[in-house]
Amino acid sequence: MPIKVLVAKPGLDGHDRGAKIVARALRDAGMEVVYTGLHQTPEMIVTAAVQEDVDVVGVSILSGAHMTIFPKIMALLKEHDVDDIAVVGGGVIQEADIPKLKALGVREIFNAEATTQELIDGIERIVGETGRDRSRREAGAAR
Amino acid sequence: MIARRAHRDLARAITSVENGIADYQVTAARLAAQGHRREGAGHAAIIGVTGPPGAGKSTLVDRLIEGFRANGETVAVIAVDPSSPFTHGAVLGDRVRMQRHAGDAGVFIRSMASRSAGGGLAPATRDAVRLADAAGFDVVVVETVGVGQVELEIVAVADVIVVVTVPALGDSVQTIKAGLTEIADIFVVNMADRPGANATAVDLKHMVREGKREIPVLQTIARDGTGVSELFAALGARRGAEDSNAVRAVRFELVRRARDEAVRHALAALDSPDAAAILERLRAHELTRNDAIDLLLPMLGGPVHAH
Ligand SMILES: Nc1nc2c(ncn2[C@@H]2O[C@H](COP(=O)(O)OP(=O)(O)OP(=O)(O)O)[C@@H](O)[C@H]2O)c(=O)[nH]1
Ligand SMILES: [Mg+2]
């Protein structure tokens, strides 16, 4: 089954060109990509992730607010009992913050220089590892 | 209000049917066991919204959500976008227009890729609608893939079908192909802020007058909400009306299943040793094509036609 990904763009920075390019690249790699638009709050992102039942949430942050946004997203996923959904980040994130984000449970950070191929490979690897293969989701659905 | 927990369980139930992990009966029973079957569930009003790409369907659905919520009704939306026939990937963008409702526990929005099914819906759309209904939503809105021509699949799913179009330049009604008057319960000319909306509405009204049923033709500006209250009035009138669509939906679904069954039968028959022998004689020029067809037809169990 196709991998389903939510591409989310939180914060106040004004354009979503990058997020749209990512969405199309993932589509071209055979994924089903839900795009939610600009200015998403952590609550909106997690609501969409729950209802869409995605495998992966990709959060793109350019504004430098990652150390407030990621903890909120991770906490909300737990609160909704969907913390089996993998979270990855992209955009402008300082090297020093990456270990902190990973400690929160963020699976991978793709910095601004990462190619779309690296992103695709990374997502496929993470979905393979976590076993959140949507064709083998019976256990998760039955909980 | 629908419990937060029900959103998660409904979402996972839809994934199960979408990916063929479990069928509707099993997932619906599980939802009930999880405590998400509400008194009176199973009687949702199901509204189909269809029309050409970019006509404003999602923006209009956003307005419908707003209106139903103001009326105290809970709403689930199943929004279908096309899968790429080449990569099977999809960008599901309908949700963008409705995201402002993300904080409202009375609203559930699910995007579905069409997964290369024709007809403007995904193979699991019907079951997703039933699951949302079983989970207790008062209204289920289905947005089809943006379709250039009439797509009939929605007939088997929705009680009321809203066909959205836009002011066309020149040959306005030409853009709406024959057959639409048969499936539309309500016509909406959206983007009424654009030139030509009146002319398009007039053309549609003429077209409607030639048909047997009465179909309201409305104008809206989904972007600012103009005309949406008239749409609610028309939907309200339909909800009270005699349910001829139910008969139509059942007929459509049964014909579709009979056709699928017949195709499966035919394919199986062609795989039989008897059929293989006939095809072998055809290949060896011992039979003409029409001879082969005449010999094969009785194997389908259908009527035999002479050529
Ligand atoms: N001018 C004008 N623009 C509108 C109106 N309604 C929607 N739009 C715009 O039209 C564009 C397409 O709207 P959508 O609601 O995404 O259209 P859609 O029919 O759902 O599109 P698909 O799902 O891709 O087929 C968006 O930019 C909307 O803002 C309207 O009444 N007037
Ligand atoms: Mg749409």
mmCIF file with all atom_site columns, C-alpha atoms in Angstrom, chain A residues 1-2 4 23-24 27-28 30-37 40 44 47-48 50-53 80-82 84-85 132 134-135 137-138 140-143, chain B residues 4-5 7-9 11-12 15-16 18-19 21-22 26 30 34 83-84 87-93 95-96 99-100 102 107-111 113 115:
data_model
loop_
_atom_site.group_PDB
_atom_site.id
_atom_site.type_symbol
_atom_site.label_atom_id
_atom_site.label_alt_id
_atom_site.label_comp_id
_atom_site.label_asym_id
_atom_site.label_entity_id
_atom_site.label_seq_id
_atom_site.pdbx_PDB_ins_code
_atom_site.Cartn_x
_atom_site.Cartn_y
_atom_site.Cartn_z
_atom_site.occupancy
_atom_site.B_iso_or_equiv
_atom_site.pdbx_formal_charge
_atom_site.auth_seq_id
_atom_site.auth_comp_id
_atom_site.auth_asym_id
_atom_site.auth_atom_id
_atom_site.pdbx_PDB_model_num
ATOM 1  C CA . MET A 1 1   ? 0.000   0.000  0.000   1.00 0.00 ? 1   MET A CA 1
ATOM 2  C CA . PRO A 1 2   ? 1.225   3.527  -0.660  1.00 0.00 ? 2   PRO A CA 1
ATOM 3  C CA . LYS A 1 4   ? 0.650   8.186  3.423   1.00 0.00 ? 4   LYS A CA 1
ATOM 4  C CA . ALA A 1 23  ? 4.596   17.154 -1.663  1.00 0.00 ? 23  ALA A CA 1
ATOM 5  C CA . ARG A 1 24  ? 4.934   16.665 -5.418  1.00 0.00 ? 24  ARG A CA 1
ATOM 6  C CA . ARG A 1 27  ? 3.762   11.894 -4.887  1.00 0.00 ? 27  ARG A CA 1
ATOM 7  C CA . ASP A 1 28  ? 6.112   11.140 -7.773  1.00 0.00 ? 28  ASP A CA 1
ATOM 8  C CA . GLY A 1 30  ? 4.373   6.843  -5.208  1.00 0.00 ? 30  GLY A CA 1
ATOM 9  C CA . MET A 1 31  ? 3.260   8.249  -1.859  1.00 0.00 ? 31  MET A CA 1
ATOM 10 C CA . GLU A 1 32  ? -0.129  9.679  -0.942  1.00 0.00 ? 32  GLU A CA 1
ATOM 11 C CA . VAL A 1 33  ? 0.505   13.149 0.386   1.00 0.00 ? 33  VAL A CA 1
ATOM 12 C CA . VAL A 1 34  ? -1.956  15.211 2.378   1.00 0.00 ? 34  VAL A CA 1
ATOM 13 C CA . TYR A 1 35  ? -1.167  18.871 2.181   1.00 0.00 ? 35  TYR A CA 1
ATOM 14 C CA . THR A 1 36  ? -2.666  21.195 4.776   1.00 0.00 ? 36  THR A CA 1
ATOM 15 C CA . GLY A 1 37  ? -1.545  24.665 3.761   1.00 0.00 ? 37  GLY A CA 1
ATOM 16 C CA . GLN A 1 40  ? -0.723  25.342 10.833  1.00 0.00 ? 40  GLN A CA 1
ATOM 17 C CA . MET A 1 44  ? -4.246  21.481 13.512  1.00 0.00 ? 44  MET A CA 1
ATOM 18 C CA . THR A 1 47  ? -5.851  16.641 14.195  1.00 0.00 ? 47  THR A CA 1
ATOM 19 C CA . ALA A 1 48  ? -5.082  16.168 10.505  1.00 0.00 ? 48  ALA A CA 1
ATOM 20 C CA . VAL A 1 50  ? -5.212  11.560 13.390  1.00 0.00 ? 50  VAL A CA 1
ATOM 21 C CA . GLN A 1 51  ? -8.071  11.880 10.898  1.00 0.00 ? 51  GLN A CA 1
ATOM 22 C CA . GLU A 1 52  ? -5.946  11.122 7.856   1.00 0.00 ? 52  GLU A CA 1
ATOM 23 C CA . ASP A 1 53  ? -4.238  8.241  9.690   1.00 0.00 ? 53  ASP A CA 1
ATOM 24 C CA . HIS A 1 80  ? -4.293  11.286 21.047  1.00 0.00 ? 80  HIS A CA 1
ATOM 25 C CA . ASP A 1 81  ? -2.691  7.853  21.336  1.00 0.00 ? 81  ASP A CA 1
ATOM 26 C CA . VAL A 1 82  ? -1.224  8.035  17.844  1.00 0.00 ? 82  VAL A CA 1
ATOM 27 C CA . ASP A 1 84  ? 3.090   5.335  16.401  1.00 0.00 ? 84  ASP A CA 1
ATOM 28 C CA . ILE A 1 85  ? 2.989   7.973  13.658  1.00 0.00 ? 85  ILE A CA 1
ATOM 29 C CA . ARG A 1 132 ? 3.765   1.032  10.403  1.00 0.00 ? 132 ARG A CA 1
ATOM 30 C CA . ARG A 1 134 ? -0.359  0.234  6.313   1.00 0.00 ? 134 ARG A CA 1
ATOM 31 C CA . SER A 1 135 ? -1.041  -3.207 4.906   1.00 0.00 ? 135 SER A CA 1
ATOM 32 C CA . ARG A 1 137 ? -1.942  -2.326 10.451  1.00 0.00 ? 137 ARG A CA 1
ATOM 33 C CA . GLU A 1 138 ? -4.514  -4.726 11.822  1.00 0.00 ? 138 GLU A CA 1
ATOM 34 C CA . GLY A 1 140 ? -2.909  -1.004 15.503  1.00 0.00 ? 140 GLY A CA 1
ATOM 35 C CA . ALA A 1 141 ? -6.514  -0.782 14.378  1.00 0.00 ? 141 ALA A CA 1
ATOM 36 C CA . ALA A 1 142 ? -7.644  -3.386 16.883  1.00 0.00 ? 142 ALA A CA 1
ATOM 37 C CA . ARG A 1 143 ? -6.155  -1.771 19.957  1.00 0.00 ? 143 ARG A CA 1
ATOM 38 C CA . ARG B 2 4   ? -11.752 12.596 20.199  1.00 0.00 ? 4   ARG B CA 1
ATOM 39 C CA . ARG B 2 5   ? -11.081 8.912  20.604  1.00 0.00 ? 5   ARG B CA 1
ATOM 40 C CA . HIS B 2 7   ? -11.855 10.245 15.453  1.00 0.00 ? 7   HIS B CA 1
ATOM 41 C CA . ARG B 2 8   ? -8.804  8.064  15.863  1.00 0.00 ? 8   ARG B CA 1
ATOM 42 C CA . ASP B 2 9   ? -10.706 4.789  15.776  1.00 0.00 ? 9   ASP B CA 1
ATOM 43 C CA . ALA B 2 11  ? -9.654  6.970  10.957  1.00 0.00 ? 11  ALA B CA 1
ATOM 44 C CA . ARG B 2 12  ? -8.019  3.596  11.550  1.00 0.00 ? 12  ARG B CA 1
ATOM 45 C CA . THR B 2 15  ? -7.508  2.685  6.683   1.00 0.00 ? 15  THR B CA 1
ATOM 46 C CA . SER B 2 16  ? -8.428  -0.963 7.240   1.00 0.00 ? 16  SER B CA 1
ATOM 47 C CA . GLU B 2 18  ? -8.996  1.233  2.252   1.00 0.00 ? 18  GLU B CA 1
ATOM 48 C CA . ASN B 2 19  ? -6.060  -1.149 2.375   1.00 0.00 ? 19  ASN B CA 1
ATOM 49 C CA . ILE B 2 21  ? -7.100  -5.414 5.756   1.00 0.00 ? 21  ILE B CA 1
ATOM 50 C CA . ALA B 2 22  ? -10.659 -5.932 6.942   1.00 0.00 ? 22  ALA B CA 1
ATOM 51 C CA . VAL B 2 26  ? -15.636 -6.364 10.612  1.00 0.00 ? 26  VAL B CA 1
ATOM 52 C CA . ARG B 2 30  ? -15.078 -3.203 15.931  1.00 0.00 ? 30  ARG B CA 1
ATOM 53 C CA . GLN B 2 34  ? -15.008 0.364  20.912  1.00 0.00 ? 34  GLN B CA 1
ATOM 54 C CA . SER B 2 83  ? -4.007  9.069  -7.904  1.00 0.00 ? 83  SER B CA 1
ATOM 55 C CA . SER B 2 84  ? -1.357  9.271  -10.589 1.00 0.00 ? 84  SER B CA 1
ATOM 56 C CA . THR B 2 87  ? 3.310   6.306  -9.872  1.00 0.00 ? 87  THR B CA 1
ATOM 57 C CA . HIS B 2 88  ? 0.095   5.616  -7.905  1.00 0.00 ? 88  HIS B CA 1
ATOM 58 C CA . GLY B 2 89  ? 1.055   8.592  -5.765  1.00 0.00 ? 89  GLY B CA 1
ATOM 59 C CA . ALA B 2 90  ? -1.320  11.468 -5.047  1.00 0.00 ? 90  ALA B CA 1
ATOM 60 C CA . VAL B 2 91  ? -1.360  14.957 -3.617  1.00 0.00 ? 91  VAL B CA 1
ATOM 61 C CA . LEU B 2 92  ? -4.508  15.256 -1.544  1.00 0.00 ? 92  LEU B CA 1
ATOM 62 C CA . GLY B 2 93  ? -5.248  18.968 -1.437  1.00 0.00 ? 93  GLY B CA 1
ATOM 63 C CA . ARG B 2 95  ? -8.292  19.504 3.049   1.00 0.00 ? 95  ARG B CA 1
ATOM 64 C CA . VAL B 2 96  ? -6.435  22.808 2.711   1.00 0.00 ? 96  VAL B CA 1
ATOM 65 C CA . GLN B 2 99  ? -8.475  23.233 7.719   1.00 0.00 ? 99  GLN B CA 1
ATOM 66 C CA . ARG B 2 100 ? -10.058 25.996 9.790   1.00 0.00 ? 100 ARG B CA 1
ATOM 67 C CA . ALA B 2 102 ? -9.487  21.240 12.456  1.00 0.00 ? 102 ALA B CA 1
ATOM 68 C CA . VAL B 2 107 ? -15.892 17.756 12.263  1.00 0.00 ? 107 VAL B CA 1
ATOM 69 C CA . PHE B 2 108 ? -13.972 14.822 10.765  1.00 0.00 ? 108 PHE B CA 1
ATOM 70 C CA . ILE B 2 109 ? -12.159 15.249 7.453   1.00 0.00 ? 109 ILE B CA 1
ATOM 71 C CA . ARG B 2 110 ? -10.566 12.391 5.568   1.00 0.00 ? 110 ARG B CA 1
ATOM 72 C CA . SER B 2 111 ? -8.781  12.637 2.231   1.00 0.00 ? 111 SER B CA 1
ATOM 73 C CA . ALA B 2 113 ? -6.657  8.913  -3.126  1.00 0.00 ? 113 ALA B CA 1
ATOM 74 C CA . ARG B 2 115 ? -6.295  4.559  -6.231  1.00 0.00 ? 115 ARG B CA 1
#
